């Protein structure tokens, strides 16, 4: 950077000759304010043994109980997971996974038996889990049109460029557009309780209340008044991979179209390539009977969703819930570890401080 | 910049009053334009300039990248918002600057001048003045362009100008027109003037002009003597006419104001290097991730295409990886945030304002506050290692005061009783109505002696009133103003005036005085003028009674040789007195007279006239004639003049050298004067091991002298080391266990005393060239590394002509190694250019930060070439200030500038940078880790708004507040413990190592911030069963954790929590939450559904206890190790600043009144110590006091300047210094002779001058006394400690005025020594008694650093200080 050091102001510098009667001369003395003199009152913390060591102990003492609490809570949660991808030949779904074709009209079903060792109290949550599925890929994440999903008619007919290459199909706008919607999980899972007396009891699954409230009520919305969805979606086409159009996702008008909760759940992309999404809720019927009894069950899968091409995995998870959510052993262990480390550090530092420390408590600088 | 360039002018032809002719040449008009833009060009030009900055261009490039959809990993606004902000801030600043430039340009361009057009004077604006015009100037007007003086209203075509704006000198200069044109007189004649000037093309040489005037077929040579340059002011001249030769940008003023390069600080350079490294790092990460992307796309992505096909132009994984590289460059670019440079500028600006606002750097006498003229150098003030100081006007006030005198063997002026009440200032008014009220003298015996009519005393003062070249002016009766060309003379004549011998007026042939109330007029027969060889001046006068007498005053060395033999006895006594005066640092003169008979006078007068008329060797002959008459004189006595130091100079120098800053004095003054000042400001002391004088005239002799000095140093330090070997051990230990500044102490061999305990020192001085021929003494030629281990205090005095040789390329290293081994270096007779060369020498050889301080135009070169230039806004004009980076009016403010402001600035800047890099790495590297989990797709972890706002909103203000307001120790503490300055010099707080620590911490944090949420959230669900592992929850959790972690970190880093810090830190966190909630709110989403994807995320996420537990966990994992590490560092290896800070805290808690009695005790002891002062002898350093120009005598006797005396003298500046250019020229003429100088006397073992600095605090005078005190004495520690309050009492005057100051010394000594003893014992523990004694001694050395070992004094420093500290704290 260059600058001219000359300025005409400088040339003017001395033209004002201060006369002897300089009383009128303004004093250039800087103001005596605490701010300007850098004397603002200030708190000046110092890391002394008196403050740091107790801090370590306190952190330790807070973290360890929390950790224990979390650990215990987490351990009390029941969770069951079953992989139904059908990779092994022994797996019931092996055939379905092998013979998959996007065009087949005949759904392939498979049933997987499993048993629960313990009964599940309270509400039980049923998840599907996918692995090696990159819902967090940049091109995937951006491939949606929130305006369309919100029900804007313009966007419905003219999907955003972000949806490419799933914006239009055969010159008709796709609704819902984009790669996320296109790849929506469409297996159907059903759960049967194999009663010891031999009957199979279908367990009722609730499909609502599985999405975020804001998603369902704010972010997603059907075009128009949402009464006649078929008419509203006139002129659009279904996503390429879908078997039926968006307005036929559910019979319930409050769970159909863009506000179908399965759809909303899918559209909330996962952060990691291995993820689970809430599929159904098994509500507790009454306080006396556990929601899921201990015993044998069958999972009936309508196998529509191919994952083997990219070595993905599909799982079904059943889990109960506590105040802190599902099973999460890591948090408890991490808290206990960090708490113990802090405590331990506190002890070590205390020893070091006593042995080698600069225990200078006088007001002098004595060495 | 956009001015058309013509082929360079070869010569300039100007014809007067002929515009058409002159227009042919298309000379520049007189309109100046310093502004860069106008309304239309501002935007393009300013943007163009801004994008010349690499950083800005880089971000522009990023912006373009982001517009490519396949690459864009971030929305365009994440880059454009910060970039626009940065550009706007800079543009606003540029626009404001330019606006003021426009304003001042306009003002100057529109000044009125009178131009002679068609025979009549017309008013024209400056900008319309053309080359070749004749313009009329009136008194006190600025010269509009470079003019050839044609005629003036003064006789002989003389006119007087003041060149303060041009070269900074306030004395007036005479310009004379060519004799033919001087007769032109009035406008009509001038109109017919059609001379043509042929001269050199425009250049920037202020002192040179060569041209020829062709008029009426005759040639006249033109020189600089005929020129009036733009920027000068016409003084004492009614009016004059000039021909415009150079106008506007061609004027010498403008040519001289060339574009100067901005100075950059070392931190700046380091920062640029680091930024480059970060770019490299960024590219590496990009490559790693791109490779990862290639692998992923091949292994997974290609199979995943059924769900996620590649973007159309992409058809293979390699192309995909290539795009991914750029995408990652975009999202990782925040490791080099745009806001870094702007923030640094803001912080520096803040620091500059603090300097400007500092009341303690405000001089109320001159109503000048300190000014940071450059805002880019502040932190370098905290790293200064070398200070180059001018002497006159910087160290000294250039005010001389008549302090003592010896008349006929009787000395006057001694203040007899130092313990008694402040001696009363004599009141002269009742005795002498003409007395000067400002004159101070305390010894009433002299006044008595005058009153009783002692003839010697009368002769003495008569001499002073007659023998000088002072001009007087009497505006009204009794109101006399003396205009002396040297302040020494002024002081002497004023002294005579007050003692009843008042010089009233003079004509070329007479001097009128009032002697004891009786007017007397002497006939002035001759002035035997001063010059450098003669070192004396005489006048020959005829008294009204007709007696002819020669009065002579001069340097004692010269004068005492020329006395009549009968003076022997008086001479001995006077000589003793002279020694005493010299020991007190006073400038002495001897006075003598000689009665001449009429015949003698006639004879001499004849011979003189003869000599004067001689055409060859006139000067020699005149000198011989003078010599002839100045013989057999009768000694009258001697005067002692005090060259008043600026306030607080010795203390400042003491503090600065304790801070390990080396101070070199570079002065144009003579060796004697310089050495004298060196002693009086305590740079040189009698305790110094040896003072070397390099005075050689040839290359060989200089080389020889330098080598001898080095050999001697090594030899001496070897004997010293031998004697102190055992003691050294104790030293080293005391020091190392001390304040942890180990590295600091080892840094510089020069000061770190003997090699004993200090351990190996990295050689810093470049080794002297190898081939010294075998010297006579036994020790063989010194190996180079020995020079770094030299112990003992040496001083080097180099004369200008020797310096010229020493600065030659082959001797440079030798000179540097010698000079750097010395504690004090004084270069005298230095030309401005040499000053700059010396600075450059140190800059290149020592890689140290240099600071040059000066006040005159002759210091400009060194101010410009040093890393930091400081201008003293004193009396010598503003040139130095204009070219300086900082300016203030007192040398003593330097300690505050460096030790307080500089130190703080450095500290703040370092902390700022550390934190800044940390927070950006912590922020950005999360993307890197996420890359491994998102298919290397350059998906960001955070919301794009968070990325946009993180650097400019969420984290900028707390770190700015820290960068502007942080203080580790309060200002007065950093002055008390100058050692606190050392980390800056050694660059300990921010260097490559620290940078790596910061980014490592940042990367660690990013790991924690990514993997903790990863581990927790991957399986976690909300309490309603909805999984938490969705992208948006993850983003919000990580971002929140990040903001909290970096806020906790800044809270840890902030050492000084003012209200502003609180507001900013809490405010930023609050801001983060409120902005996030707003951005995730429904209302914004409803308006722009496509822009706010995160609707509802904040609410939903932040309500989850698991999220908060995750954040707390991440914070703990990030902060706990830092906390533990910092605590350990503080506990085991505290820095001095930590210790000071800690003691401060402890002291605040318990303020007990223990310190007071101790404090008063020192004062008592101090008094005693001072009493001893008189007993000490001193070597004589008689400076010839009135040094300056010769030729004034001639001017007086010729009467040429007498017209001036009427009104003009009122304005005649009393400055002695003529233009340095003149000095240079004169030097060239006089090159053959150098002062035979008193070097013989002062070189071997100069004993000290101390104490008699005037009314400084009494303790400072003790300083001298205490140095001699043998350390075995039990009382010593007490009085040794004493000087420290001198430093602190400056700020706490209450201390000196304490009622206990008269406390009996006995018990006080005991108590204070016991205090010290106990502290020493505490720190030395089981050391041998020897070590203990030494540590006491070392206290003394450490305190003022006059003895050797100053470099080591870190430890001893703190040993010595505690009691003092106690006291000062108490005083507060």
PDB file of C-alpha atoms in Angstrom, chain B residues 665-749:
ATOM      1  CA  UNK B 665      22.387   8.295  20.911  1.00  0.00           C
ATOM      2  CA  UNK B 666      23.023   9.610  17.453  1.00  0.00           C
ATOM      3  CA  UNK B 667      23.739  13.268  17.524  1.00  0.00           C
ATOM      4  CA  UNK B 668      25.148  15.901  15.316  1.00  0.00           C
ATOM      5  CA  UNK B 669      26.733  17.462  18.341  1.00  0.00           C
ATOM      6  CA  UNK B 670      30.341  17.414  19.221  1.00  0.00           C
ATOM      7  CA  UNK B 671      31.833  14.527  21.051  1.00  0.00           C
ATOM      8  CA  UNK B 672      32.296  16.416  24.291  1.00  0.00           C
ATOM      9  CA  UNK B 673      28.756  17.634  24.412  1.00  0.00           C
ATOM     10  CA  UNK B 674      27.407  14.253  23.542  1.00  0.00           C
ATOM     11  CA  UNK B 675      29.509  12.494  26.140  1.00  0.00           C
ATOM     12  CA  UNK B 676      28.515  15.088  28.653  1.00  0.00           C
ATOM     13  CA  UNK B 677      24.874  14.468  28.026  1.00  0.00           C
ATOM     14  CA  UNK B 678      25.553  10.764  28.051  1.00  0.00           C
ATOM     15  CA  UNK B 679      26.784  11.148  31.585  1.00  0.00           C
ATOM     16  CA  UNK B 680      24.089  13.433  32.780  1.00  0.00           C
ATOM     17  CA  UNK B 681      21.330  11.226  31.485  1.00  0.00           C
ATOM     18  CA  UNK B 682      23.016   8.202  33.007  1.00  0.00           C
ATOM     19  CA  UNK B 683      23.742   6.384  29.845  1.00  0.00           C
ATOM     20  CA  UNK B 684      27.366   6.567  30.771  1.00  0.00           C
ATOM     21  CA  UNK B 685      28.468   6.221  34.332  1.00  0.00           C
ATOM     22  CA  UNK B 686      31.748   6.225  36.096  1.00  0.00           C
ATOM     23  CA  UNK B 687      31.086   2.668  37.067  1.00  0.00           C
ATOM     24  CA  UNK B 688      31.370   1.530  33.542  1.00  0.00           C
ATOM     25  CA  UNK B 689      34.139  -0.887  32.972  1.00  0.00           C
ATOM     26  CA  UNK B 690      35.422   1.030  30.090  1.00  0.00           C
ATOM     27  CA  UNK B 691      34.413   3.635  27.622  1.00  0.00           C
ATOM     28  CA  UNK B 692      35.877   3.189  24.194  1.00  0.00           C
ATOM     29  CA  UNK B 693      36.276   6.031  21.833  1.00  0.00           C
ATOM     30  CA  UNK B 694      36.531   5.397  18.154  1.00  0.00           C
ATOM     31  CA  UNK B 695      38.021   8.472  16.686  1.00  0.00           C
ATOM     32  CA  UNK B 696      40.119   7.289  13.795  1.00  0.00           C
ATOM     33  CA  UNK B 697      40.290   9.094  10.543  1.00  0.00           C
ATOM     34  CA  UNK B 698      41.344   6.274   8.328  1.00  0.00           C
ATOM     35  CA  UNK B 699      39.901   2.894   7.625  1.00  0.00           C
ATOM     36  CA  UNK B 700      42.866   1.208   9.237  1.00  0.00           C
ATOM     37  CA  UNK B 701      42.784   3.203  12.391  1.00  0.00           C
ATOM     38  CA  UNK B 702      39.074   2.666  12.844  1.00  0.00           C
ATOM     39  CA  UNK B 703      39.467  -1.031  12.290  1.00  0.00           C
ATOM     40  CA  UNK B 704      42.358  -1.039  14.703  1.00  0.00           C
ATOM     41  CA  UNK B 705      40.381   0.820  17.331  1.00  0.00           C
ATOM     42  CA  UNK B 706      37.407  -1.434  17.006  1.00  0.00           C
ATOM     43  CA  UNK B 707      39.550  -4.486  17.309  1.00  0.00           C
ATOM     44  CA  UNK B 708      41.344  -3.119  20.299  1.00  0.00           C
ATOM     45  CA  UNK B 709      38.028  -2.381  21.948  1.00  0.00           C
ATOM     46  CA  UNK B 710      36.877  -5.924  21.417  1.00  0.00           C
ATOM     47  CA  UNK B 711      40.069  -7.431  22.696  1.00  0.00           C
ATOM     48  CA  UNK B 712      39.905  -5.265  25.717  1.00  0.00           C
ATOM     49  CA  UNK B 713      36.304  -6.240  26.388  1.00  0.00           C
ATOM     50  CA  UNK B 714      37.105  -9.897  26.244  1.00  0.00           C
ATOM     51  CA  UNK B 715      40.134  -9.468  28.378  1.00  0.00           C
ATOM     52  CA  UNK B 716      38.249  -7.477  30.969  1.00  0.00           C
ATOM     53  CA  UNK B 717      35.290  -9.760  31.045  1.00  0.00           C
ATOM     54  CA  UNK B 718      37.601 -12.686  31.500  1.00  0.00           C
ATOM     55  CA  UNK B 719      39.162 -11.170  34.590  1.00  0.00           C
ATOM     56  CA  UNK B 720      35.742 -10.236  35.851  1.00  0.00           C
ATOM     57  CA  UNK B 721      34.425 -13.686  35.312  1.00  0.00           C
ATOM     58  CA  UNK B 722      37.361 -15.164  37.111  1.00  0.00           C
ATOM     59  CA  UNK B 723      36.627 -13.080  40.130  1.00  0.00           C
ATOM     60  CA  UNK B 724      32.946 -13.676  40.146  1.00  0.00           C
ATOM     61  CA  UNK B 725      32.752 -17.246  39.076  1.00  0.00           C
ATOM     62  CA  UNK B 726      31.215 -18.443  42.277  1.00  0.00           C
ATOM     63  CA  UNK B 727      28.791 -15.641  42.384  1.00  0.00           C
ATOM     64  CA  UNK B 728      27.611 -16.351  38.930  1.00  0.00           C
ATOM     65  CA  UNK B 729      26.222 -19.663  39.917  1.00  0.00           C
ATOM     66  CA  UNK B 730      23.997 -18.069  42.449  1.00  0.00           C
ATOM     67  CA  UNK B 731      22.943 -15.605  39.908  1.00  0.00           C
ATOM     68  CA  UNK B 732      21.993 -18.055  37.363  1.00  0.00           C
ATOM     69  CA  UNK B 733      19.977 -20.016  39.793  1.00  0.00           C
ATOM     70  CA  UNK B 734      18.255 -17.131  41.327  1.00  0.00           C
ATOM     71  CA  UNK B 735      17.349 -16.131  37.924  1.00  0.00           C
ATOM     72  CA  UNK B 736      16.121 -19.381  36.547  1.00  0.00           C
ATOM     73  CA  UNK B 737      14.002 -20.234  39.450  1.00  0.00           C
ATOM     74  CA  UNK B 738      12.784 -16.753  39.076  1.00  0.00           C
ATOM     75  CA  UNK B 739      10.243 -15.647  36.674  1.00  0.00           C
ATOM     76  CA  UNK B 740      10.472 -18.181  33.986  1.00  0.00           C
ATOM     77  CA  UNK B 741      11.880 -15.810  31.513  1.00  0.00           C
ATOM     78  CA  UNK B 742      14.693 -18.144  30.909  1.00  0.00           C
ATOM     79  CA  UNK B 743      14.531 -17.928  27.195  1.00  0.00           C
ATOM     80  CA  UNK B 744      14.386 -14.246  27.466  1.00  0.00           C
ATOM     81  CA  UNK B 745      17.484 -13.990  29.469  1.00  0.00           C
ATOM     82  CA  UNK B 746      19.524 -16.101  27.246  1.00  0.00           C
ATOM     83  CA  UNK B 747      18.476 -14.166  24.269  1.00  0.00           C
ATOM     84  CA  UNK B 748      21.095 -11.554  24.146  1.00  0.00           C
ATOM     85  CA  UNK B 749      24.651 -12.087  24.954  1.00  0.00           C
TER      86      UNK B 749
END
